[in-house]
Amino acid sequence: SVPMGFFGGIGAASKKGILVKGSNYLEVAASLHTVVFDKTGTLTKGQFKVVEVAPQQVSRDELLEIAALAEGYSNHPIARSIEEAYGKTIDTSRVLDVKEIAGHGLSASVDGRTTWVGNYKLMESENISYVPCKEVGTIVYVADDRGFLGYIRISDVIKEGAADAINGMKQAGVDRCIMLTGDQNDVAAKVAEQLHLDEYHAELLPADKLTKVEKLISSESEKEKLAFVGDGINDAPVLTRADVGFAMGSLGSDAAIEAADIVIMDDDLGKIPTMIRIAKKTIRIVKENIVFALAVKIV
């Protein structure tokens, strides 16, 4: 009665491009009350492009060059977008002592000058007087031992179908859709507004995301379950802690895919409401099977 029903549900999900790692995750998916999303790469494409370069003290090209050199060792999408805008081969021999500063940015020695590239928190922690950018986007501030050199504004694009997917989750029985991001508050607010999310929490470090999910889980009742949807290596601890973790299988990191309980093979968020519907139908069929089997036994 029970195992064959769950095998059927896992098989139905696999036909839709959804890998479910165990029948117990179908039970959890059928009881989802809250779905928490990472932003970059999950709700948005993670394809950043430089939309504004605002230099001070130096030329536009020099500001891009300094930022690209400092970010030369990073694989982060923001670093790649700066390198793409720079458009030249990066001479890494000009860069020494690169140090990543979690949640802030990085410092490096570029052409013998101590250089800082990161968000406003980095500028404030280094006591650098800077000109804040009021426009919406991811802002990368650049400074060196001469002072503030300017900022680079980068924007990301929301995935097609993300709004429809969230609407589909609501129709499938999810009560709350929440976004967690390390981006600035105004960027998060704009994305949350466009996608009609119930809540968002911005300017979070990776450890803060885990803490936030812990609080959300503790606020749920025993029957209400929480899912986390992510794709990055930083999302692995949160994917493991959530009642059920969804990973993006196409562009997601190996760590996220390994930590997740359910993998969306083509990164289509619309597969999540499909998964919830399959899970609910599976549980319904399993219960029908139990009732039918007991009835036969009694007869």
Coordinates of C-alpha atoms in Angstrom, one line a residue:
S1 CA 0.0 0.0 0.0
V2 CA 2.6 2.5 1.1
P3 CA 6.0 1.8 -0.7
M4 CA 4.4 1.4 -4.2
G5 CA 2.6 4.7 -3.8
F6 CA 5.8 6.6 -2.9
F7 CA 7.7 4.9 -5.7
G8 CA 4.9 6.1 -8.1
G9 CA 5.3 9.7 -6.7
I10 CA 9.1 9.7 -7.1
G11 CA 8.7 8.3 -10.6
A12 CA 6.1 11.0 -11.6
A13 CA 8.5 13.7 -10.3
S14 CA 11.5 12.3 -12.2
K15 CA 9.4 12.4 -15.4
K16 CA 9.1 16.2 -14.8
G17 CA 12.8 16.6 -14.2
I18 CA 12.7 16.6 -10.4
L19 CA 15.0 14.3 -8.5
V20 CA 13.6 13.3 -5.1
K21 CA 16.2 11.6 -2.8
G22 CA 13.7 9.8 -0.6
S23 CA 10.0 9.1 0.0
N24 CA 10.1 11.0 3.3
Y25 CA 10.7 14.2 1.4
L26 CA 7.5 13.7 -0.5
E27 CA 5.6 13.7 2.9
V28 CA 7.3 16.9 3.9
A29 CA 6.7 18.6 0.5
A30 CA 3.0 17.8 0.9
S31 CA 2.8 19.8 4.1
L32 CA 4.8 22.9 3.1
H33 CA 3.6 26.1 4.8
T34 CA 6.7 28.3 4.1
V35 CA 9.1 28.5 1.2
V36 CA 12.3 30.5 1.7
F37 CA 14.4 31.5 -1.3
D38 CA 17.9 32.6 -1.8
K39 CA 17.9 35.5 -4.3
T40 CA 20.9 35.4 -6.6
G41 CA 20.8 32.5 -9.0
T42 CA 17.5 31.3 -7.6
L43 CA 15.0 34.1 -8.1
T44 CA 17.3 36.0 -10.4
K45 CA 19.5 34.8 -13.2
G46 CA 22.8 35.6 -11.4
Q47 CA 23.9 37.3 -14.7
F48 CA 25.2 40.6 -13.5
K49 CA 26.0 43.5 -15.9
V50 CA 27.7 46.8 -15.2
V51 CA 25.2 49.5 -15.8
E52 CA 27.0 52.6 -14.3
V53 CA 30.6 53.5 -13.6
A54 CA 31.0 56.7 -11.4
P55 CA 34.7 57.6 -11.0
Q56 CA 36.3 60.1 -8.6
Q57 CA 39.9 61.2 -8.7
V58 CA 40.5 58.7 -11.6
S59 CA 39.2 58.1 -15.1
R60 CA 36.3 55.6 -15.9
D61 CA 38.8 53.2 -17.5
E62 CA 41.2 53.4 -14.5
L63 CA 38.4 52.7 -12.0
L64 CA 37.3 49.6 -14.0
E65 CA 40.9 48.5 -14.3
I66 CA 41.6 48.7 -10.6
A67 CA 38.4 46.9 -9.7
A68 CA 38.9 44.2 -12.3
L69 CA 42.5 43.6 -11.1
A70 CA 41.5 43.3 -7.5
E71 CA 38.6 40.9 -8.4
G72 CA 40.7 38.9 -10.8
Y73 CA 41.0 35.9 -8.5
S74 CA 37.3 35.7 -7.7
N75 CA 34.7 33.5 -9.4
H76 CA 31.8 35.5 -8.0
P77 CA 29.2 36.6 -10.7
I78 CA 29.8 40.3 -9.6
A79 CA 33.6 39.9 -10.1
R80 CA 33.0 38.4 -13.6
S81 CA 30.7 41.2 -14.6
I82 CA 33.4 43.8 -13.7
E83 CA 36.0 41.8 -15.7
E84 CA 33.6 41.6 -18.6
A85 CA 33.1 45.4 -18.5
Y86 CA 36.8 45.9 -18.3
G87 CA 37.2 43.8 -21.5
K88 CA 41.0 43.3 -21.3
T89 CA 43.3 40.5 -20.2
I90 CA 44.0 40.8 -16.4
D91 CA 47.6 40.9 -15.5
T92 CA 47.5 39.1 -12.1
S93 CA 51.2 39.8 -11.6
R94 CA 50.2 43.4 -10.7
V95 CA 48.1 42.1 -7.7
L96 CA 49.4 40.8 -4.4
D97 CA 48.0 39.9 -0.9
V98 CA 44.3 39.4 -1.9
K99 CA 42.2 39.0 1.2
E100 CA 38.5 38.3 1.2
I101 CA 36.5 40.0 3.9
A102 CA 33.3 38.0 4.5
G103 CA 30.1 40.0 3.8
H104 CA 32.1 43.1 2.9
G105 CA 34.4 42.6 -0.1
L106 CA 38.1 42.2 -0.4
S107 CA 41.4 44.0 0.0
A108 CA 44.5 43.7 -2.2
S109 CA 47.7 45.3 -3.2
V110 CA 47.3 46.6 -6.8
D111 CA 50.4 48.2 -8.4
G112 CA 51.8 48.6 -4.9
R113 CA 48.7 50.5 -3.6
T114 CA 46.5 49.0 -0.9
T115 CA 43.1 48.7 -2.5
W116 CA 39.6 48.0 -1.1
V117 CA 36.7 46.7 -3.3
G118 CA 33.3 45.9 -1.8
N119 CA 30.1 47.3 -0.3
Y120 CA 29.5 50.3 1.9
K121 CA 30.2 48.2 5.0
L122 CA 33.8 47.8 3.8
M123 CA 34.1 51.6 3.3
E124 CA 32.8 52.2 6.8
S125 CA 34.9 49.6 8.5
E126 CA 38.0 51.0 6.9
N127 CA 36.9 54.6 7.8
I128 CA 36.9 55.7 4.1
S129 CA 34.8 58.7 3.3
Y130 CA 32.7 57.7 0.3
V131 CA 29.8 59.0 -1.9
P132 CA 26.9 56.6 -1.5
C133 CA 24.9 55.6 -4.6
K134 CA 21.2 56.2 -4.4
E135 CA 20.2 54.1 -7.4
V136 CA 18.9 50.5 -7.1
G137 CA 21.4 47.8 -7.8
T138 CA 24.5 46.0 -6.4
I139 CA 27.0 48.8 -5.6
V140 CA 30.7 48.0 -5.6
Y141 CA 32.7 50.8 -4.0
V142 CA 36.4 51.2 -4.8
A143 CA 39.1 52.9 -2.7
D144 CA 42.9 52.8 -2.3
D145 CA 45.4 54.5 -0.2
R146 CA 44.7 57.8 -2.1
G147 CA 41.1 57.6 -0.8
F148 CA 37.7 56.9 -2.4
L149 CA 37.9 56.3 -6.2
G150 CA 34.3 55.8 -7.1
Y151 CA 31.7 53.1 -7.4
I152 CA 30.4 50.6 -10.0
R153 CA 26.7 49.8 -10.2
I154 CA 25.7 46.3 -11.2
S155 CA 22.2 44.9 -11.8
D156 CA 20.8 41.4 -12.0
V157 CA 17.7 40.2 -13.9
I158 CA 14.8 38.3 -12.4
K159 CA 14.2 34.9 -13.9
E160 CA 11.4 34.5 -16.4
G161 CA 8.5 32.7 -14.8
A162 CA 9.6 33.4 -11.2
A163 CA 6.5 35.4 -10.4
D164 CA 4.2 32.7 -11.9
A165 CA 6.1 30.0 -9.9
I166 CA 5.5 31.9 -6.6
N167 CA 1.8 32.4 -7.6
G168 CA 1.7 28.7 -8.3
M169 CA 3.1 27.8 -4.9
K170 CA 0.4 29.9 -3.3
Q171 CA -2.3 28.1 -5.2
A172 CA -0.7 24.7 -4.3
G173 CA -1.1 25.6 -0.6
V174 CA 2.0 27.5 0.5
D175 CA 1.1 30.3 2.9
R176 CA 4.4 32.3 3.0
C177 CA 7.1 33.0 0.4
I178 CA 10.2 34.6 1.9
M179 CA 13.5 35.8 0.3
L180 CA 16.9 36.0 2.0
T181 CA 19.7 37.9 0.4
G182 CA 23.1 39.5 1.2
D183 CA 22.2 42.4 -1.2
Q184 CA 21.3 45.8 0.0
N185 CA 17.8 46.5 1.3
D186 CA 16.6 48.6 -1.7
V187 CA 17.7 45.9 -4.2
A188 CA 15.8 43.2 -2.1
A189 CA 12.7 45.5 -1.8
K190 CA 12.5 45.9 -5.5
V191 CA 12.8 42.2 -6.2
A192 CA 10.3 41.3 -3.5
E193 CA 7.8 43.9 -4.9
Q194 CA 8.1 42.5 -8.4
L195 CA 7.6 38.9 -7.3
H196 CA 4.8 39.7 -4.7
L197 CA 6.8 38.0 -1.9
D198 CA 5.4 38.0 1.6
E199 CA 8.7 38.9 3.3
Y200 CA 12.3 39.6 2.6
H201 CA 15.4 40.0 4.7
A202 CA 18.4 41.8 3.2
E203 CA 22.1 42.4 4.0
L204 CA 22.6 38.9 5.5
L205 CA 25.8 37.0 5.8
P206 CA 25.7 33.3 5.0
A207 CA 25.6 32.5 8.8
D208 CA 22.7 35.0 9.2
K209 CA 20.7 33.1 6.6
L210 CA 21.0 29.9 8.7
T211 CA 20.0 31.8 11.9
K212 CA 17.0 33.3 10.1
V213 CA 15.8 29.9 8.9
E214 CA 16.2 28.5 12.4
K215 CA 13.9 31.2 13.7
L216 CA 11.4 30.6 11.0
I217 CA 11.3 26.9 11.7
S218 CA 10.9 27.4 15.4
S219 CA 7.9 29.7 14.7
E220 CA 6.1 27.0 12.7
S221 CA 3.8 24.4 14.2
E222 CA 4.7 20.7 14.1
K223 CA 2.5 20.1 11.1
E224 CA 3.8 23.1 9.2
K225 CA 7.0 22.5 7.2
L226 CA 9.6 24.9 5.7
A227 CA 11.5 24.5 2.5
F228 CA 14.6 26.4 1.4
V229 CA 15.5 26.9 -2.3
G230 CA 19.1 27.8 -3.2
D231 CA 21.9 27.1 -5.6
G232 CA 25.2 28.4 -4.1
I233 CA 27.9 26.7 -2.0
N234 CA 26.9 29.1 0.8
D235 CA 23.4 27.7 0.8
A236 CA 24.4 24.1 1.7
P237 CA 24.1 24.5 5.5
V238 CA 20.6 26.1 5.1
L239 CA 19.5 23.4 2.6
T240 CA 20.5 20.8 5.2
R241 CA 18.8 22.5 8.1
A242 CA 15.4 23.2 6.3
D243 CA 12.7 20.5 6.6
V244 CA 13.2 20.0 2.9
G245 CA 15.9 21.6 0.7
F246 CA 15.4 22.3 -3.1
A247 CA 18.6 22.9 -5.2
M248 CA 18.9 24.2 -8.7
G249 CA 20.5 21.3 -10.6
S250 CA 21.7 23.0 -13.8
L251 CA 23.7 25.9 -12.5
G252 CA 23.8 25.1 -8.8
S253 CA 27.0 24.3 -7.0
D254 CA 27.9 20.6 -6.3
A255 CA 27.7 21.3 -2.5
A256 CA 24.1 22.7 -2.8
I257 CA 23.0 19.7 -5.0
E258 CA 24.6 17.3 -2.5
A259 CA 23.0 18.9 0.5
A260 CA 19.5 19.2 -1.0
D261 CA 16.7 16.7 -0.6
I262 CA 15.1 17.6 -3.9
V263 CA 16.9 18.7 -7.0
I264 CA 15.2 20.7 -9.8
M265 CA 17.3 19.5 -12.8
D266 CA 16.6 22.4 -15.2
D267 CA 16.5 25.3 -12.6
D268 CA 12.8 26.0 -13.5
L269 CA 11.1 27.4 -10.3
G270 CA 7.8 26.4 -11.8
K271 CA 8.7 22.8 -11.0
I272 CA 8.4 23.5 -7.3
P273 CA 4.5 23.9 -7.3
T274 CA 4.5 20.9 -9.6
M275 CA 6.5 19.0 -7.0
I276 CA 4.1 20.1 -4.2
R277 CA 1.0 18.9 -6.2
I278 CA 2.7 15.5 -7.0
A279 CA 3.5 15.1 -3.3
K280 CA 0.0 15.9 -2.2
K281 CA -1.5 13.5 -4.7
T282 CA 1.0 10.8 -3.7
I283 CA 0.0 11.1 0.0
R284 CA -3.7 11.0 -1.0
I285 CA -3.2 7.8 -3.0
V286 CA -1.2 6.2 -0.2
K287 CA -4.0 6.9 2.3
E288 CA -6.5 5.5 -0.2
N289 CA -4.4 2.4 -0.6
I290 CA -4.2 1.9 3.2
V291 CA -8.0 2.2 3.5
F292 CA -8.6 -0.1 0.6
A293 CA -6.1 -2.7 1.9
L294 CA -7.6 -2.7 5.4
A295 CA -11.1 -3.0 3.9
V296 CA -10.0 -6.1 1.9
K297 CA -8.5 -7.6 5.1
I298 CA -11.7 -7.0 7.0
V299 CA -13.9 -8.4 4.3

